[in-house]
Amino acid sequence: MRLRNDKRQKNQLMPAFVQGYRGEASKDLHEGTEAFQVEHRTESTTGTERLMEEICERINCLQALKRVKTNKGSAGVDGMTVHELPGFLKEHWPAIREQLLKGTYKPQPVKRVEIPKPDGGIRKLGIPTVLDRFIQQAIMQVLQGRWDRTFSENSYGFRPGRSAHSAVERAQQYQREGYCWVVDLDIEKFFDQVNHDKLMATIAKRVADKRTLKLIRAFLKAGVLENGLVSSGDEGTPQGGPLSPLLSNLVLDELDRELERRGHRFVRYADDANIYVRTERAGQRVMEGISRFITNKLKLKVNREKSAVARPSERKFLGFSFTGRKEPKRRIAPKAIKRFKERVRELTRRTKGVSLDRIVRKTAASSHGPWRMAASPALSIALPNTFFDSLVLPRLAVR
């Protein structure tokens, strides 16, 4: 029954993708079963040294493909879209799989995309190619299956069965227990500061497969394509790839263990950490001690301007703030409401009550020539110059 269901799933998703596995299906399933049986051991020579075989296993790859297609997203530097990925894998997967198993696969640079932050400034995202997103997703699924149960119960970000709402509920619980002061920690530019060597040393404690270690480092070193140039360094994990959230949890797991060792009550969601204490004085002491740990041990930096010791009602956590002390209730943070209203105004103020479909048809049917239409308000909003700049296309100007 299981093999029959797998075959149905294969036919629904991408029939020809698994042609490279014909004659190897039972072998791949057997290897996947062996890895699953030993994955609970921390130091497993058999399991961790053959990790790449598990990553390339048929069912894992099908699940990764399905996830990448569901997440959609824009194309990377090669211009390949999510819809084109199945056809590409149909033709090239056997060769790609061989490169992965031999440890010779080389990721492409990520495409730099800048999006505005809610509170001002710009957040830089790195968009990998869809092929690299597919491979990262396959790696992430296997590693997360092994690592997730070793993470702290107080960590909620990017973990199966956990969410921002469950993190907020835990924060409310601490407040009901009388911990009515919060140490709100903000790690400055976390994803830009992660040291590659330190991160790889942490991964190597859990992974013995040298091919997998080499591939993860290659993703970290792939670099960013910006303004036609590729830049890379020894720090940072570009946000935008499926592997980045898992690696961030691994880096900050050391912080979780230190907080647990000190007996603190805390909630962490990615790089947002709230520690709940009974008094302001205790909060100031915790702030200083944990900030030193983050700086000296993790080699990261606490943003002093955005971090504070305060009442939970004076701070926001994952878009929420709290009212009351004995029975705290959550509410949407005022800044979040303001951003929502601004977004609604931005989306509706130019339409004048006309639907988007009607605006598209009206613009497409215009009798004006293409040069004049290119400067029209509608097209300037829909396709600004920054969009074409992100595609690394040269600008055309009339002198």
Coordinates of C-alpha atoms in Angstrom, one line a residue:
M1 CA 0.0 0.0 0.0
R2 CA 2.8 2.4 0.8
L3 CA 4.6 1.8 -2.5
R4 CA 1.3 2.2 -4.3
N5 CA 0.6 5.6 -2.7
D6 CA 4.2 6.7 -3.4
K7 CA 3.7 5.8 -7.0
R8 CA 0.4 7.8 -7.2
Q9 CA 2.2 10.8 -5.6
K10 CA 5.0 10.5 -8.1
N11 CA 2.6 10.5 -11.1
Q12 CA 0.7 13.5 -9.7
L13 CA 3.8 15.6 -9.1
M14 CA 6.3 15.0 -11.7
P15 CA 6.2 11.6 -13.6
A16 CA 9.6 11.8 -15.4
F17 CA 11.5 13.4 -12.5
V18 CA 12.1 9.9 -10.9
Q19 CA 13.2 8.3 -14.1
G20 CA 16.8 8.4 -12.8
Y21 CA 15.7 6.2 -9.9
R22 CA 14.2 3.3 -12.0
G23 CA 15.8 0.2 -10.7
E24 CA 16.9 1.9 -7.5
A25 CA 13.5 2.5 -5.8
S26 CA 13.8 -0.4 -3.4
K27 CA 17.4 0.5 -2.7
D28 CA 16.6 4.1 -2.0
L29 CA 13.6 3.2 0.2
H30 CA 15.9 0.7 2.1
E31 CA 18.5 3.3 2.7
G32 CA 15.9 5.8 3.9
T33 CA 14.6 3.3 6.3
E34 CA 18.1 2.6 7.7
A35 CA 18.7 6.3 8.3
F36 CA 15.4 6.7 10.0
Q37 CA 16.2 3.8 12.3
V38 CA 19.5 5.3 13.5
E39 CA 18.6 9.0 13.4
H40 CA 17.9 9.2 17.1
R41 CA 21.6 8.6 17.9
T42 CA 23.7 11.8 18.3
E43 CA 26.9 10.3 16.9
S44 CA 25.9 7.7 14.2
T45 CA 28.7 6.8 11.8
T46 CA 26.3 5.0 9.5
G47 CA 23.5 7.6 9.5
T48 CA 25.5 10.8 9.4
E49 CA 28.2 9.7 6.9
R50 CA 25.5 8.6 4.4
L51 CA 23.4 11.7 4.9
M52 CA 23.6 12.8 1.2
E53 CA 22.1 9.5 0.1
E54 CA 19.1 10.3 2.4
I55 CA 18.9 13.8 1.0
C56 CA 18.8 12.5 -2.5
E57 CA 16.3 9.8 -1.7
R58 CA 13.3 9.8 -4.0
I59 CA 10.5 10.5 -1.5
N60 CA 12.4 13.3 0.2
C61 CA 13.1 15.0 -3.2
L62 CA 9.4 14.7 -4.2
Q63 CA 8.4 16.4 -0.9
A64 CA 11.0 19.1 -1.5
L65 CA 9.7 19.8 -5.0
K66 CA 6.2 20.0 -3.7
R67 CA 7.2 22.5 -1.0
V68 CA 9.1 24.7 -3.4
K69 CA 6.2 24.7 -5.8
T70 CA 3.8 25.6 -3.0
N71 CA 6.0 28.4 -1.7
K72 CA 6.3 29.8 -5.2
G73 CA 8.6 32.9 -5.1
S74 CA 10.5 34.8 -7.8
A75 CA 13.2 33.5 -10.0
G76 CA 16.9 33.7 -9.1
V77 CA 19.9 34.9 -11.1
D78 CA 19.3 32.3 -13.8
G79 CA 15.7 33.5 -14.5
M80 CA 14.2 30.0 -14.1
T81 CA 10.7 30.0 -12.6
V82 CA 9.1 27.5 -10.2
H83 CA 6.9 26.3 -13.0
E84 CA 10.0 25.5 -15.2
L85 CA 11.7 23.5 -12.4
P86 CA 9.9 20.1 -13.0
G87 CA 10.8 20.1 -16.7
F88 CA 14.4 21.0 -15.9
L89 CA 14.7 18.2 -13.3
K90 CA 13.2 15.8 -15.8
E91 CA 16.1 16.3 -18.1
H92 CA 19.0 17.1 -15.7
W93 CA 18.3 15.3 -12.4
P94 CA 20.5 12.3 -12.9
A95 CA 23.5 14.5 -13.5
I96 CA 22.6 16.8 -10.6
R97 CA 22.2 13.8 -8.3
E98 CA 25.5 12.4 -9.3
Q99 CA 27.2 15.8 -8.5
L100 CA 25.5 15.8 -5.1
L101 CA 26.6 12.3 -4.2
K102 CA 30.2 13.0 -5.4
G103 CA 30.3 16.3 -3.5
T104 CA 30.9 18.4 -6.6
Y105 CA 27.7 20.4 -6.9
K106 CA 28.2 24.2 -6.9
P107 CA 25.3 26.6 -6.0
Q108 CA 24.8 29.8 -7.9
P109 CA 24.9 33.2 -6.3
V110 CA 21.7 34.6 -4.8
K111 CA 19.8 37.6 -6.2
R112 CA 19.7 40.6 -3.9
V113 CA 16.2 41.9 -3.2
E114 CA 15.5 44.8 -0.9
I115 CA 12.2 45.2 1.0
P116 CA 11.2 48.0 3.3
K117 CA 11.0 47.2 7.1
P118 CA 7.8 48.0 8.9
D119 CA 9.7 50.4 11.3
G120 CA 11.8 52.0 8.6
G121 CA 15.0 50.9 6.9
I122 CA 15.5 48.1 4.4
R123 CA 15.7 44.4 4.8
K124 CA 18.0 42.6 2.3
L125 CA 16.9 39.2 1.1
G126 CA 18.9 36.8 -1.0
I127 CA 16.8 34.8 -3.4
P128 CA 18.5 31.5 -4.5
T129 CA 17.7 30.0 -7.9
V130 CA 14.7 27.6 -7.8
L131 CA 17.1 24.7 -8.3
D132 CA 19.2 25.7 -5.3
R133 CA 15.9 26.3 -3.3
F134 CA 14.9 22.7 -4.2
I135 CA 18.2 21.3 -3.0
Q136 CA 18.2 23.4 0.2
Q137 CA 14.7 22.3 0.9
A138 CA 15.8 18.6 0.6
I139 CA 18.7 19.2 2.9
M140 CA 16.5 21.1 5.4
Q141 CA 13.9 18.3 5.6
V142 CA 16.4 15.7 6.5
L143 CA 18.4 17.8 9.0
Q144 CA 15.2 19.2 10.6
G145 CA 13.9 15.7 11.1
R146 CA 17.1 14.9 13.0
W147 CA 17.7 18.2 14.8
D148 CA 14.3 19.6 15.7
R149 CA 13.6 17.4 18.7
T150 CA 17.0 18.4 20.2
F151 CA 16.0 22.1 20.3
S152 CA 14.6 23.9 23.3
E153 CA 10.9 23.8 24.2
N154 CA 11.1 27.6 24.4
S155 CA 12.1 28.0 20.7
Y156 CA 9.1 28.5 18.4
G157 CA 10.3 30.0 15.1
F158 CA 10.4 27.9 11.9
R159 CA 9.6 24.6 13.7
P160 CA 7.0 22.0 12.8
G161 CA 3.8 22.3 14.9
R162 CA 4.8 25.6 16.4
S163 CA 3.8 29.2 15.5
A164 CA 4.0 32.8 16.6
H165 CA 0.6 32.4 18.3
S166 CA 1.9 29.5 20.5
A167 CA 4.9 31.7 21.4
V168 CA 2.6 34.5 22.4
E169 CA 0.6 32.1 24.5
R170 CA 3.7 31.0 26.4
A171 CA 4.5 34.7 27.0
Q172 CA 1.1 35.2 28.5
Q173 CA 1.5 32.1 30.7
Y174 CA 4.7 33.6 32.2
Q175 CA 3.0 36.8 33.0
R176 CA 0.1 35.0 34.7
E177 CA 2.7 33.3 36.9
G178 CA 3.9 36.7 38.2
Y179 CA 6.8 37.4 35.8
C180 CA 5.6 40.8 34.8
W181 CA 8.8 42.4 33.5
V182 CA 10.3 41.5 30.2
V183 CA 13.9 41.6 28.9
D184 CA 13.3 42.3 25.2
L185 CA 16.5 41.3 23.3
D186 CA 17.1 42.3 19.7
I187 CA 20.1 40.9 18.0
E188 CA 21.5 43.4 15.6
K189 CA 21.5 42.2 11.9
F190 CA 21.6 38.6 13.1
F191 CA 21.5 37.0 9.6
D192 CA 24.3 39.3 8.5
Q193 CA 26.6 38.6 11.5
V194 CA 26.7 34.8 11.6
N195 CA 30.3 33.6 11.3
H196 CA 30.7 30.8 8.7
D197 CA 33.5 29.0 10.5
K198 CA 31.7 29.0 13.8
L199 CA 28.5 27.9 12.2
M200 CA 30.2 25.1 10.3
A201 CA 32.0 23.9 13.4
T202 CA 28.6 23.7 15.1
I203 CA 27.1 21.7 12.2
A204 CA 30.1 19.4 12.1
K205 CA 29.3 18.3 15.7
R206 CA 26.0 16.9 14.3
V207 CA 26.9 15.9 10.7
A208 CA 29.8 13.5 9.7
D209 CA 29.0 13.4 6.0
K210 CA 31.7 15.6 4.4
R211 CA 29.8 16.0 1.2
T212 CA 26.9 17.5 3.2
L213 CA 29.2 19.8 5.1
K214 CA 30.9 20.9 1.9
L215 CA 27.6 21.7 0.2
I216 CA 26.2 23.7 3.2
R217 CA 29.4 25.8 3.2
A218 CA 29.1 26.2 -0.6
F219 CA 25.6 27.7 -0.1
L220 CA 27.0 30.0 2.6
K221 CA 29.9 31.1 0.3
A222 CA 27.8 31.3 -2.9
G223 CA 27.7 35.1 -2.7
V224 CA 25.2 37.7 -3.6
L225 CA 24.7 39.2 -7.1
E226 CA 24.2 42.9 -6.7
N227 CA 24.6 45.6 -9.3
G228 CA 26.1 43.1 -11.7
L229 CA 28.8 42.0 -9.2
V230 CA 29.0 38.9 -7.0
S231 CA 30.2 39.6 -3.4
S232 CA 30.9 37.0 -0.8
G233 CA 32.4 36.9 2.7
D234 CA 33.0 34.9 5.8
E235 CA 29.8 36.1 7.6
G236 CA 26.1 36.0 7.0
T237 CA 23.3 33.6 6.0
P238 CA 21.2 35.3 3.3
Q239 CA 17.5 35.4 4.2
G240 CA 15.3 33.9 1.6
G241 CA 16.5 30.3 1.3
P242 CA 14.8 27.3 2.9
L243 CA 17.9 26.3 4.8
S244 CA 18.5 29.7 6.5
P245 CA 15.8 29.4 9.2
L246 CA 17.0 26.0 10.4
L247 CA 20.6 27.2 10.6
S248 CA 19.5 30.3 12.6
N249 CA 17.8 28.0 15.1
L250 CA 21.0 25.9 15.3
V251 CA 23.1 29.0 16.0
L252 CA 20.7 30.3 18.7
D253 CA 20.2 26.9 20.3
E254 CA 23.4 27.8 22.3
L255 CA 21.6 30.8 23.6
D256 CA 18.6 28.8 24.6
R257 CA 20.7 26.3 26.5
E258 CA 22.4 29.1 28.4
L259 CA 19.1 30.6 29.3
E260 CA 17.8 27.2 30.5
R261 CA 21.0 26.6 32.5
R262 CA 20.4 29.9 34.3
G263 CA 16.8 29.0 35.0
H264 CA 15.2 31.8 33.0
R265 CA 11.7 31.8 31.7
F266 CA 11.9 32.9 28.1
V267 CA 10.4 32.6 24.6
R268 CA 12.4 32.8 21.4
Y269 CA 11.1 33.1 17.9
A270 CA 14.0 33.3 15.4
D271 CA 16.1 36.2 16.6
D272 CA 13.4 37.7 18.8
A273 CA 13.9 36.7 22.4
N274 CA 11.9 37.7 25.4
I275 CA 12.9 36.8 29.0
Y276 CA 10.4 37.2 31.8
V277 CA 11.4 38.2 35.3
R278 CA 9.7 39.4 38.5
T279 CA 11.4 42.8 39.0
E280 CA 13.0 45.5 37.0
R281 CA 16.2 45.1 38.9
A282 CA 16.4 41.5 38.0
G283 CA 15.7 42.4 34.4
Q284 CA 18.6 44.8 34.2
R285 CA 20.9 42.2 35.7
V286 CA 19.7 39.6 33.1
M287 CA 20.1 42.1 30.3
E288 CA 23.7 42.7 31.1
G289 CA 24.6 39.1 31.7
I290 CA 22.9 37.7 28.6
S291 CA 24.2 40.6 26.4
R292 CA 27.8 39.7 27.5
F293 CA 27.1 36.0 26.6
I294 CA 25.8 36.9 23.1
T295 CA 28.8 39.2 22.4
N296 CA 31.6 37.1 23.9
K297 CA 30.3 33.5 23.2
L298 CA 28.1 33.8 20.1
K299 CA 30.1 36.6 18.5
L300 CA 26.9 38.5 17.8
K301 CA 25.8 42.0 18.8
V302 CA 22.8 43.1 20.8
N303 CA 21.0 46.2 19.4
R304 CA 20.9 48.4 22.5
E305 CA 18.5 50.9 20.9
K306 CA 15.9 48.2 20.2
S307 CA 16.4 46.2 23.4
A308 CA 14.9 47.1 26.7
V309 CA 13.7 46.1 30.2
A310 CA 10.1 47.1 30.5
R311 CA 6.5 46.0 31.3
P312 CA 5.1 43.7 28.6
S313 CA 2.4 46.3 27.8
E314 CA 5.2 48.7 26.8
R315 CA 6.8 46.3 24.3
K316 CA 5.6 44.4 21.3
F317 CA 6.3 40.7 20.6
L318 CA 5.6 39.2 17.2
G319 CA 3.1 42.0 16.4
F320 CA 1.3 41.7 19.8
S321 CA 1.4 43.6 23.1
F322 CA -0.3 42.8 26.4
T323 CA -2.7 44.5 28.7
G324 CA -3.2 43.7 32.4
R325 CA -0.8 41.9 34.8
K326 CA -2.7 39.3 36.8
E327 CA -4.7 38.2 33.7
P328 CA -2.8 39.5 30.7
K329 CA -4.7 39.8 27.4
R330 CA -3.1 40.1 24.1
R331 CA -3.9 42.8 21.6
I332 CA -2.5 43.8 18.2
A333 CA 0.3 46.2 18.8
P334 CA -0.5 49.8 17.8
K335 CA 2.4 49.9 15.3
A336 CA 1.1 46.8 13.6
I337 CA -2.4 48.4 13.3
K338 CA -0.8 51.6 11.9
R339 CA 1.2 49.6 9.3
F340 CA -2.0 47.7 8.3
K341 CA -3.9 50.9 7.7
E342 CA -1.1 52.4 5.7
R343 CA -0.9 49.3 3.6
V344 CA -4.7 49.4 2.9
R345 CA -4.5 53.1 1.9
E346 CA -1.5 52.3 -0.3
L347 CA -3.4 49.6 -2.1
T348 CA -6.7 51.4 -2.6
R349 CA -6.0 55.2 -2.9
R350 CA -5.1 55.0 -6.6
T351 CA -8.0 52.8 -7.8
K352 CA -10.8 55.4 -7.2
G353 CA -13.2 52.5 -6.7
V354 CA -12.3 50.8 -10.0
S355 CA -11.3 47.1 -9.9
L356 CA -7.8 46.0 -10.7
D357 CA -9.1 43.9 -13.6
R358 CA -10.8 46.9 -15.2
I359 CA -7.7 49.0 -14.8
V360 CA -5.6 46.3 -16.5
R361 CA -8.1 46.0 -19.4
K362 CA -8.3 49.8 -19.8
T363 CA -4.5 50.2 -19.8
A364 CA -4.0 47.3 -22.3
A365 CA -6.6 48.7 -24.7
S366 CA -5.1 52.2 -24.8
S367 CA -4.6 53.8 -28.2
H368 CA -1.4 55.5 -27.1
G369 CA 1.9 54.2 -28.3
P370 CA 4.2 52.0 -26.3
W371 CA 6.7 54.8 -25.5
R372 CA 4.0 57.0 -24.0
M373 CA 2.3 54.1 -22.2
A374 CA 5.7 53.2 -20.6
A375 CA 5.6 56.5 -18.8
S376 CA 1.9 56.2 -17.7
P377 CA 1.1 56.2 -13.9
A378 CA -0.3 52.7 -14.1
L379 CA 2.8 51.1 -15.6
S380 CA 5.1 53.2 -13.5
I381 CA 3.5 51.8 -10.4
A382 CA 3.2 48.2 -11.7
L383 CA 6.6 48.0 -13.3
P384 CA 8.9 50.6 -11.8
N385 CA 12.6 51.0 -12.8
T386 CA 13.6 49.2 -9.6
F387 CA 11.9 46.1 -10.9
F388 CA 14.0 46.1 -14.1
D389 CA 17.1 46.9 -12.0
S390 CA 16.5 43.8 -10.0
L391 CA 16.6 41.8 -13.2
V392 CA 20.0 43.3 -13.9
L393 CA 18.8 44.9 -17.1
P394 CA 20.5 48.0 -18.5
R395 CA 18.5 51.3 -18.6
L396 CA 17.7 52.9 -21.9
A397 CA 17.8 56.7 -22.0
V398 CA 17.3 59.3 -24.8
R399 CA 19.9 62.0 -24.9

